[in-house]
Coordinates of C-alpha atoms in Angstrom, one line a residue:
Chain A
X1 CA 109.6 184.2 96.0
X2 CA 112.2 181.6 96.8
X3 CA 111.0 181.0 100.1
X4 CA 107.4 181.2 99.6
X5 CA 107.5 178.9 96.5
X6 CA 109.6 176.5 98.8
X7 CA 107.3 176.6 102.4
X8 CA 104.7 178.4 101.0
X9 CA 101.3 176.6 101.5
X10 CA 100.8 174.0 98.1
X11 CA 97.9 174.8 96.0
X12 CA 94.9 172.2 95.9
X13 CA 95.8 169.4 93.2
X14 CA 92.9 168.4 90.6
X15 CA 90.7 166.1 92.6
X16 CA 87.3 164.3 92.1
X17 CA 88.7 161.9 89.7
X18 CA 87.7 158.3 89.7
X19 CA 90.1 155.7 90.7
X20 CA 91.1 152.1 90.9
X21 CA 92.4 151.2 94.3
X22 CA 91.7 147.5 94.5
X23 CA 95.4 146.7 93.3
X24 CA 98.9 148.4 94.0
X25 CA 102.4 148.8 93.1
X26 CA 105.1 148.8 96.2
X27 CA 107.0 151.9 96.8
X28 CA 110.8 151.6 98.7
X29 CA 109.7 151.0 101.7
X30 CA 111.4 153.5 103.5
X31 CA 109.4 153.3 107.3
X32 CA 108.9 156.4 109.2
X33 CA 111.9 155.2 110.8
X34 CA 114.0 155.6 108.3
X35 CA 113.0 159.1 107.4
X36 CA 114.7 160.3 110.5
X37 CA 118.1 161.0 110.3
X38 CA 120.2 158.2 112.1
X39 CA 123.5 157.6 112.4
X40 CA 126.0 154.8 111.5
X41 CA 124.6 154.3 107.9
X42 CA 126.2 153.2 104.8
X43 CA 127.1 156.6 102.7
X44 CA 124.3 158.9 102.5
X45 CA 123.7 160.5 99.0
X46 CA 120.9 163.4 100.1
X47 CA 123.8 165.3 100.7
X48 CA 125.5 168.1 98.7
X49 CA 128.5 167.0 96.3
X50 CA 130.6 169.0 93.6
X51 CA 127.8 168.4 91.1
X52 CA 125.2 171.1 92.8
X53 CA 124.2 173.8 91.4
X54 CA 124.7 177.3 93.6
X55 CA 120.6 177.5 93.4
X56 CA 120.7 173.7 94.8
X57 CA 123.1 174.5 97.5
X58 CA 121.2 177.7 98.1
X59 CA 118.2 175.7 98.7
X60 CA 119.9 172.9 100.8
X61 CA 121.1 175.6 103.0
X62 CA 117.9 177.2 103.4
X63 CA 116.1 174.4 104.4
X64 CA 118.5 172.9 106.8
X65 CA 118.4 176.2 108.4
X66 CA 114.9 174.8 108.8
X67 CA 115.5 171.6 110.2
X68 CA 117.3 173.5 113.2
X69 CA 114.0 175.5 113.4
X70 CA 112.4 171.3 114.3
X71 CA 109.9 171.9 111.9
X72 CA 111.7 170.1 109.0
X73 CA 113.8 167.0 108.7
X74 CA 116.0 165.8 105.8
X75 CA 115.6 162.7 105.2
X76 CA 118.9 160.2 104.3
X77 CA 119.3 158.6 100.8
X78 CA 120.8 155.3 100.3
X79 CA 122.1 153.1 96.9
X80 CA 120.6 150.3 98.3
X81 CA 116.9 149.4 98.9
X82 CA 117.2 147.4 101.8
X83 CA 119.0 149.9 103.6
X84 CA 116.2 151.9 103.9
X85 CA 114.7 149.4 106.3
X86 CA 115.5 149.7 109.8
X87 CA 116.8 146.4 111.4
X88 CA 117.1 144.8 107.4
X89 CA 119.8 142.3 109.1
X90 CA 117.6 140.9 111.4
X91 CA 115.2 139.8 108.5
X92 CA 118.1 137.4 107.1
X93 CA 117.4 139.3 103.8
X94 CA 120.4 138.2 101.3
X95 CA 122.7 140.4 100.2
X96 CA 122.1 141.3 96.2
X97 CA 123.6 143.2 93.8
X98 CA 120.7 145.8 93.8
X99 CA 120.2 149.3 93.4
X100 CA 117.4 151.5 94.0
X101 CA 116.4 153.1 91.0
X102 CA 117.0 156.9 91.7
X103 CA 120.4 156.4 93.0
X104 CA 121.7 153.7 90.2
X105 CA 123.7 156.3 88.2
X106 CA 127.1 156.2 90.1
X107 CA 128.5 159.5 88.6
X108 CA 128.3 162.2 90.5
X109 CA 125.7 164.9 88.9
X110 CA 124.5 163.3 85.7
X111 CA 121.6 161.0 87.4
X112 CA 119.1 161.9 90.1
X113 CA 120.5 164.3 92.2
X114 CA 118.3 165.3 94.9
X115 CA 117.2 165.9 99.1
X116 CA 114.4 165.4 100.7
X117 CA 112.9 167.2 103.3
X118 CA 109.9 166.4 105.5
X119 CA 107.8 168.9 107.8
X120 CA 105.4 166.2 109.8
X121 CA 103.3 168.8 110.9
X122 CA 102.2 169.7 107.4
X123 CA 102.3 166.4 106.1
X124 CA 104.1 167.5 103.5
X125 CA 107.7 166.2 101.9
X126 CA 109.8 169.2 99.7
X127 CA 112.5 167.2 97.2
X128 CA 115.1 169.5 95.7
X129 CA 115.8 167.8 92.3
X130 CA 118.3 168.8 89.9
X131 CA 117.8 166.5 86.9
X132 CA 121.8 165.5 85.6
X133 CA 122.7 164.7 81.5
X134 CA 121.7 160.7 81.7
X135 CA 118.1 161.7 82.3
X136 CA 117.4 163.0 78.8
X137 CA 113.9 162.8 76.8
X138 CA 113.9 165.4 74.9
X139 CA 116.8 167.5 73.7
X140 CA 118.3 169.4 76.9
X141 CA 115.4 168.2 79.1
X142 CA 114.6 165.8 81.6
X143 CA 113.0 162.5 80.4
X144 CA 108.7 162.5 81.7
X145 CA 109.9 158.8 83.0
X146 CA 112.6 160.8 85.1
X147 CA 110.1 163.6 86.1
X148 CA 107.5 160.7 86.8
X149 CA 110.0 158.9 89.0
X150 CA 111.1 162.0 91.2
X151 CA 107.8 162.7 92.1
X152 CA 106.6 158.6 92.7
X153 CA 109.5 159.0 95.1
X154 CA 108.4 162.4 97.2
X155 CA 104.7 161.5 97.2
X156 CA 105.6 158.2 98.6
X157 CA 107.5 159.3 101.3
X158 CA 104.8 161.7 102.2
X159 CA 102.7 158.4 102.3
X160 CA 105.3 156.7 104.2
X161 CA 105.0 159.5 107.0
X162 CA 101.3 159.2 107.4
X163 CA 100.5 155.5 106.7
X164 CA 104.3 153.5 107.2
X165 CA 103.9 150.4 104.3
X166 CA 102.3 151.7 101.4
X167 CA 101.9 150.9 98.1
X168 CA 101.2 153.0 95.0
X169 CA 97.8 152.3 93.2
X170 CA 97.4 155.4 90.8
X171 CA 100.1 158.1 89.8
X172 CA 98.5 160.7 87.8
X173 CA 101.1 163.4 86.4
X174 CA 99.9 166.8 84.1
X175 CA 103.0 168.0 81.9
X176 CA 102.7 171.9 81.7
X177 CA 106.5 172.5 80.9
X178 CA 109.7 170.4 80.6
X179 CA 112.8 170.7 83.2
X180 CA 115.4 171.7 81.6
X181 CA 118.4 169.3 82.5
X182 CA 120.9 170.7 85.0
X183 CA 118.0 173.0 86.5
X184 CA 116.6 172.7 89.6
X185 CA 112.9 172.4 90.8
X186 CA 111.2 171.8 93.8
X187 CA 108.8 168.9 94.1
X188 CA 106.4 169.8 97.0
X189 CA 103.7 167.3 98.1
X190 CA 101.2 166.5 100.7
X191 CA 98.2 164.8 102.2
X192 CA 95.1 165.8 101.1
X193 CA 92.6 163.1 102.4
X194 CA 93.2 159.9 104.3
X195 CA 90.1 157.2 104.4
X196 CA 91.3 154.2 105.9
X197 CA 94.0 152.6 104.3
X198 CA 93.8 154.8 101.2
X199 CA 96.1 157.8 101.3
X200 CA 95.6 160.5 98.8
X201 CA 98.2 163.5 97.9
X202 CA 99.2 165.7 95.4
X203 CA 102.0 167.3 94.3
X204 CA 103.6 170.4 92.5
X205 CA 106.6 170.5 90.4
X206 CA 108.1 174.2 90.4
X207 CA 111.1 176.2 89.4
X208 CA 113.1 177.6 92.3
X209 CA 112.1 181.1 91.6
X210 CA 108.6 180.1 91.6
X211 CA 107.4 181.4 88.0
X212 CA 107.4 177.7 86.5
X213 CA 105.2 174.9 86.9
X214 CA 106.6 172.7 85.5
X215 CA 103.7 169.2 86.6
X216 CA 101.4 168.6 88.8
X217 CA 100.2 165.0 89.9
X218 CA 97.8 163.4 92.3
X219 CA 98.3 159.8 93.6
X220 CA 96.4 157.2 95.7
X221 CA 98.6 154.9 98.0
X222 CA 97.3 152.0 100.3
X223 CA 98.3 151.5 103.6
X224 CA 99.8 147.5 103.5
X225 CA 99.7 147.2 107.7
X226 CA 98.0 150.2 109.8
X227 CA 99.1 148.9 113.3
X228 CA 102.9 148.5 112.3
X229 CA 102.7 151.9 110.7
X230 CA 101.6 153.8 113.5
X231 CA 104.1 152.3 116.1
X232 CA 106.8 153.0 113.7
X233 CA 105.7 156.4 113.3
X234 CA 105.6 156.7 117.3
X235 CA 109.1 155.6 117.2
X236 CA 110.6 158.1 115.0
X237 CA 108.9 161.0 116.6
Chain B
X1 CA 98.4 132.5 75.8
X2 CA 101.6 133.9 74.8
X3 CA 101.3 135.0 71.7
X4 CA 97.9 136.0 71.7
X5 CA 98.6 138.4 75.4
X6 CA 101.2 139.9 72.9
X7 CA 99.5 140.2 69.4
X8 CA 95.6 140.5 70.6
X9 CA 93.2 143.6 71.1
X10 CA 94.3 145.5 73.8
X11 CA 91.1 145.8 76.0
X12 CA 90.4 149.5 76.5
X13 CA 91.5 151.7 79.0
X14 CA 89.6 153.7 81.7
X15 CA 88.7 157.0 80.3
X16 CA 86.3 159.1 80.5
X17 CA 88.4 161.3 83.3
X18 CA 89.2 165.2 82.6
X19 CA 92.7 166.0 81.4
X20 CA 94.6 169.0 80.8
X21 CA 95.7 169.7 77.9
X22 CA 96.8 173.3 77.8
X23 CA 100.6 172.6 78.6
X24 CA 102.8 169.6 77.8
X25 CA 106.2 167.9 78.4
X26 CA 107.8 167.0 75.3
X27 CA 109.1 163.1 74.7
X28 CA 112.4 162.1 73.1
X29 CA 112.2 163.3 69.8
X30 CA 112.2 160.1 67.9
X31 CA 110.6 161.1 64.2
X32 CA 108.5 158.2 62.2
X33 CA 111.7 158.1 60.4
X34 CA 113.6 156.7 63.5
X35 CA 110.8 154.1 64.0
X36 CA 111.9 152.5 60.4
X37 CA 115.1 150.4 61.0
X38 CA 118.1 152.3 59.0
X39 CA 121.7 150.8 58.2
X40 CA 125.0 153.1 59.3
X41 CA 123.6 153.6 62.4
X42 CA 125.4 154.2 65.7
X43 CA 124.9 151.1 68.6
X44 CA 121.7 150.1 68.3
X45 CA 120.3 148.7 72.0
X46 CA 117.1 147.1 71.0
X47 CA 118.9 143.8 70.4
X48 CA 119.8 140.4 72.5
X49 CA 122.3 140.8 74.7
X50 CA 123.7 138.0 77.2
X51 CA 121.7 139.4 80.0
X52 CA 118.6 138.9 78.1
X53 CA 116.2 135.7 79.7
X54 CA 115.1 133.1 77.8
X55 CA 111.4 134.4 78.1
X56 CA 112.7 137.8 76.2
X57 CA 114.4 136.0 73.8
X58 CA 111.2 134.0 73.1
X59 CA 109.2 136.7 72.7
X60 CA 111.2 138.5 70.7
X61 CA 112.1 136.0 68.0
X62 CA 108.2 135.8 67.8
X63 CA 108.0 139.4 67.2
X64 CA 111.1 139.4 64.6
X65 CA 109.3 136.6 62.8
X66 CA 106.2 139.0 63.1
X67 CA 108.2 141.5 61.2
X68 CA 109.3 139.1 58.2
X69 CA 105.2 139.4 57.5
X70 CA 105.5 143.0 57.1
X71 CA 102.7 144.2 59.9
X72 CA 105.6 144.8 63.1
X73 CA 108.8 146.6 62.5
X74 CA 111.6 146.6 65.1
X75 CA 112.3 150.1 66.4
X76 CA 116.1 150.8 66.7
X77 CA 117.3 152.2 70.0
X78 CA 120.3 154.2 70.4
X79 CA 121.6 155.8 74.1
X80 CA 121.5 159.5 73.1
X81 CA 118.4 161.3 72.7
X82 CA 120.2 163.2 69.2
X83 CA 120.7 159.6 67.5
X84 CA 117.1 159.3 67.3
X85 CA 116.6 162.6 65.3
X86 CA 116.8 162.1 61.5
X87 CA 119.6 164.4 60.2
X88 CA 120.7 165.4 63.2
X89 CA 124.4 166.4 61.6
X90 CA 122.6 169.3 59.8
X91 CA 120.6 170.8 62.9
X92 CA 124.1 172.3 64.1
X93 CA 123.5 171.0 67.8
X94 CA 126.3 171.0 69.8
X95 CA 127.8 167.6 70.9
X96 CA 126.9 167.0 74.8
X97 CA 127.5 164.2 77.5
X98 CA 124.3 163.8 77.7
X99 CA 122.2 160.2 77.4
X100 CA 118.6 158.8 76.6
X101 CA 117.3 158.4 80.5
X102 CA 116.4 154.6 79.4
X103 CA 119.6 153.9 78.2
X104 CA 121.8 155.6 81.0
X105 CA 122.9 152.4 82.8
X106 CA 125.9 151.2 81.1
X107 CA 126.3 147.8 82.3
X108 CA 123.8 145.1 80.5
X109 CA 121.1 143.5 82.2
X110 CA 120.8 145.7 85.1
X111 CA 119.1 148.8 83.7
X112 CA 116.6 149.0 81.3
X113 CA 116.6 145.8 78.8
X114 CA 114.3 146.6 76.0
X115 CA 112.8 146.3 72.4
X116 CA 109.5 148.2 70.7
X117 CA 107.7 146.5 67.9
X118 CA 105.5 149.0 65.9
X119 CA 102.3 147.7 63.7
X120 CA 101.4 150.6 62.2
X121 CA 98.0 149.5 60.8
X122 CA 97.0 149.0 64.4
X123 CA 98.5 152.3 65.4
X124 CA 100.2 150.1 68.4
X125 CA 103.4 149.9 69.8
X126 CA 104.4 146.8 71.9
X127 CA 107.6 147.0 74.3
X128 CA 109.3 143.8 75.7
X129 CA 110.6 144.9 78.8
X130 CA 113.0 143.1 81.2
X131 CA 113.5 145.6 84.4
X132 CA 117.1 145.1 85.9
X133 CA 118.5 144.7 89.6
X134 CA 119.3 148.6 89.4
X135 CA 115.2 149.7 88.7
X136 CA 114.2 148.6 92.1
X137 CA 112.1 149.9 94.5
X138 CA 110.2 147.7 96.8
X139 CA 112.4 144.8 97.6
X140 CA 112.6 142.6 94.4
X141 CA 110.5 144.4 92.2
X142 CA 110.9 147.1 89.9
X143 CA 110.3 151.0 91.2
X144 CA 106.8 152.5 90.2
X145 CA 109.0 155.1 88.6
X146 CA 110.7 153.0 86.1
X147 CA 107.7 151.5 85.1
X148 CA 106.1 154.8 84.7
X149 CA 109.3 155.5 82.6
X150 CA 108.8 152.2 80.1
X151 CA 105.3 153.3 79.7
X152 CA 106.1 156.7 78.9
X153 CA 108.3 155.7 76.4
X154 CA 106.3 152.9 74.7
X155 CA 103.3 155.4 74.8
X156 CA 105.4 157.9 73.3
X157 CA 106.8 155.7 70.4
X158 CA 103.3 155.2 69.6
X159 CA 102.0 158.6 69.9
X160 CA 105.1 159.6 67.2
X161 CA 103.8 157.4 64.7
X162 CA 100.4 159.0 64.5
X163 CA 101.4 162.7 65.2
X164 CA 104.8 162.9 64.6
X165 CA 106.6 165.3 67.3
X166 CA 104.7 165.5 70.7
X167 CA 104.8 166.3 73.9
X168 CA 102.9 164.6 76.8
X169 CA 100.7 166.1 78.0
X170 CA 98.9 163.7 80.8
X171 CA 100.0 160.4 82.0
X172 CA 97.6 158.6 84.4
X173 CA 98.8 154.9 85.7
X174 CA 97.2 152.9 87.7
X175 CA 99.7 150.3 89.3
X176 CA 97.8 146.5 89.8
X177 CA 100.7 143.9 90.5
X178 CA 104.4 144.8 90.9
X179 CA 107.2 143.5 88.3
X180 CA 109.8 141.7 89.5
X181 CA 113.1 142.4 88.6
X182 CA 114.3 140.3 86.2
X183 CA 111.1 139.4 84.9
X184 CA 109.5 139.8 81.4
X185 CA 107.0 141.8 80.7
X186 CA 104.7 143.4 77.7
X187 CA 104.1 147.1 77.4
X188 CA 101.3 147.0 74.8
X189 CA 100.3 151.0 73.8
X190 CA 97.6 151.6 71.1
X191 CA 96.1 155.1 70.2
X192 CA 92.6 155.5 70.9
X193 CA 91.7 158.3 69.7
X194 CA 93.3 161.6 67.7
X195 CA 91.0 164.9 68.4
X196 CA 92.5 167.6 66.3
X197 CA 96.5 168.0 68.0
X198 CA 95.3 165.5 71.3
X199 CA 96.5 162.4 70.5
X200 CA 94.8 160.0 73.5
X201 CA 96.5 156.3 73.9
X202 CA 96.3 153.5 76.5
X203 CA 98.9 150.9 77.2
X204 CA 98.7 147.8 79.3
X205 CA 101.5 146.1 81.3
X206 CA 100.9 142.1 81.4
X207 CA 103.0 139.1 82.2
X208 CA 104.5 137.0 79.4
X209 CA 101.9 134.2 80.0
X210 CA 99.4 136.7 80.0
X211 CA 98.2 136.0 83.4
X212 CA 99.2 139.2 85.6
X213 CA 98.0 142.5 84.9
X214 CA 100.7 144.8 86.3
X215 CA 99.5 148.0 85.3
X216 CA 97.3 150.1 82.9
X217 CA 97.6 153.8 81.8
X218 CA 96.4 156.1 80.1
X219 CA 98.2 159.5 78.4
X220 CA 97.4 162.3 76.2
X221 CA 99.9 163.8 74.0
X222 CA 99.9 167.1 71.9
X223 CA 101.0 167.6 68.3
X224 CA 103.6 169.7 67.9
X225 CA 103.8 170.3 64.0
X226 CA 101.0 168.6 61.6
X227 CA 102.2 169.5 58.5
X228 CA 105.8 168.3 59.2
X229 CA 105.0 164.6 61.0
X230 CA 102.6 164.0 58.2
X231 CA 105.4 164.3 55.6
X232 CA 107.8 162.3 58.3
X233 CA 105.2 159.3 58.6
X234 CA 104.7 159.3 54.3
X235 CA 108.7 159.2 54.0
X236 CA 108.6 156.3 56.4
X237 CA 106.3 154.0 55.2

């Protein structure tokens, strides 16, 4: 069940819901580029530490076996933003004291732990999350902001993959059962439609053994430059 | 503009979508009890701090004043989720490193910075919100996740007050203008409608001047226990 819940084919998301797309929110723009692993990079975080669980590492393993199949990649986490952007020190972009939001607790375990891996063929991007202590809402589970966050972040890198700058213009997340912190889930998305520069996925939130879901969301991203998206997808392939 | 962007109407919402309703993710367990401001308290967050612009400092002496009238009331915020549950000592829950996912950034200014005013006779809870340089996503502005995470809360401060304990159960956002960090903004929730245990609320995002629409949502919680929040709310008020 492990297996199948993790590669297995994603179950159609709710659909036929109206929608505002005439205005946007930016997601980290992490290009196409970016999502391939490359290296001489500042410290990677999508990579095991002490603080994983032996169901997170068992995951990990199993889907880096995977990456050596070439169907998947996993793709590299950075502290900073700008990081994520290939060439950032040709754009004369200062330097700041900023963090990106899923990897601004420093401990090790008790923020946003989590990988991400992509299978381009599919259009689809798998996060393993395991939700540490600081991301609390309820007692002993993980804050909705949290879950919200963690799957903001995998939709929009599926996004990124298919349309390069995007931005998010709806995010629309059913609750069916909390995470329980410390636990790990899989957050599995994909493409389901792409008309011109809108991009619509959904995604599932699931326990590792497959027997929970745990949220499911759809979301609509706009493409910001079509031309520049595609070469940068050409690029990393 | 000011002043009335934080005290008018909120215009509705888009509704009219289908929601599930059947499962739920439950919200930090803040009681009507913890909305009333108590003495011998632990640290309470939701005050100035250094980091804290002049534009939040404005608004929120105009919301303190608010309170001297008797329709807003400042909700206390402390940085673990058990703080927030009245009589917490006498639930026998074990003591654990754990931390309210808003307030797990230590440092001030660069997490969450942030206060909730409740007016109860409106059934509306407005959040000054002032996203720090460790929230970001896109490049200077604040990730979708973290504003997903201040509406969530905001919603869910609101959604307390009606219906006591609840879970979300749906939370639909649709993202217009993205925050910049270090910017003030106005999270300004009001509940809609109450159906039986669905509690249904919107919640606008807008500038301090009133000018920018950042974001709109919408969210449906469930009642946990009737009987219980209704004798919460009575020994609140």
């Amino acid at each position: 069940p492990l297996r199948s819940a993790a590669v297995g084919p994603l179950l159609s998301g709710s659909s036929g819901r109206s929608r505002r797309d005439a205005a946007a929110h930016p997601v980290p723009p992490r290009s196409p580029q970016a999502l391939c692993s490359q290296p001489g990079r500042p410290k990677d975080y999508a990579l095991p530490n002490a603080s994983w669980s032996r169901d997170m590492l068992d995951l990990y393993d199993r889907f880096l076996a995977m990456t050596k199949e070439g169907l998947w990649k996993r793709i590299p986490s950075y502290n900073n933003v700008l990081d994520h952007i290939p060439g950032k020190a040709l754009r004369g972009l200062p330097s700041r004291d900023t963090r990106l939001f899923l990897r601004s607790i420093e401990a090790e375990g008790v923020g946003f732990e989590y990988v991400m891996f992509l299978n381009s063929s599919e259009k689809r991007v798998v996060c393993l999350f395991q939700p540490g202590s600081y991301l609390e809402g309820h007692p002993g589970f993980a804050h909705g902001g949290s879950i919200a966050t963690i799957i903001d972040s995998t939709i929009g890198s599926c996004a990124i993959f298919v349309a390069g700058r995007v931005m998010t213009a709806n995010l629309s997340i059913n609750y069916m059962s909390p995470v329980p912190l410390g636990s790990v889930v899989l957050v599995d998305s994909k493409v389901d439609k792409v008309e011109g520069r809108k991009v619509f996925l959904s995604c599932k939130v699931q326990s590792v053994d497959g027997g929970t879901l745990h949220a499911e969301a759809t979301a609509l991203f706009i493409q910001l430059d079509a031309t520049k998206s595609q070469k940068q997808q050409a690029s990393c392939q």
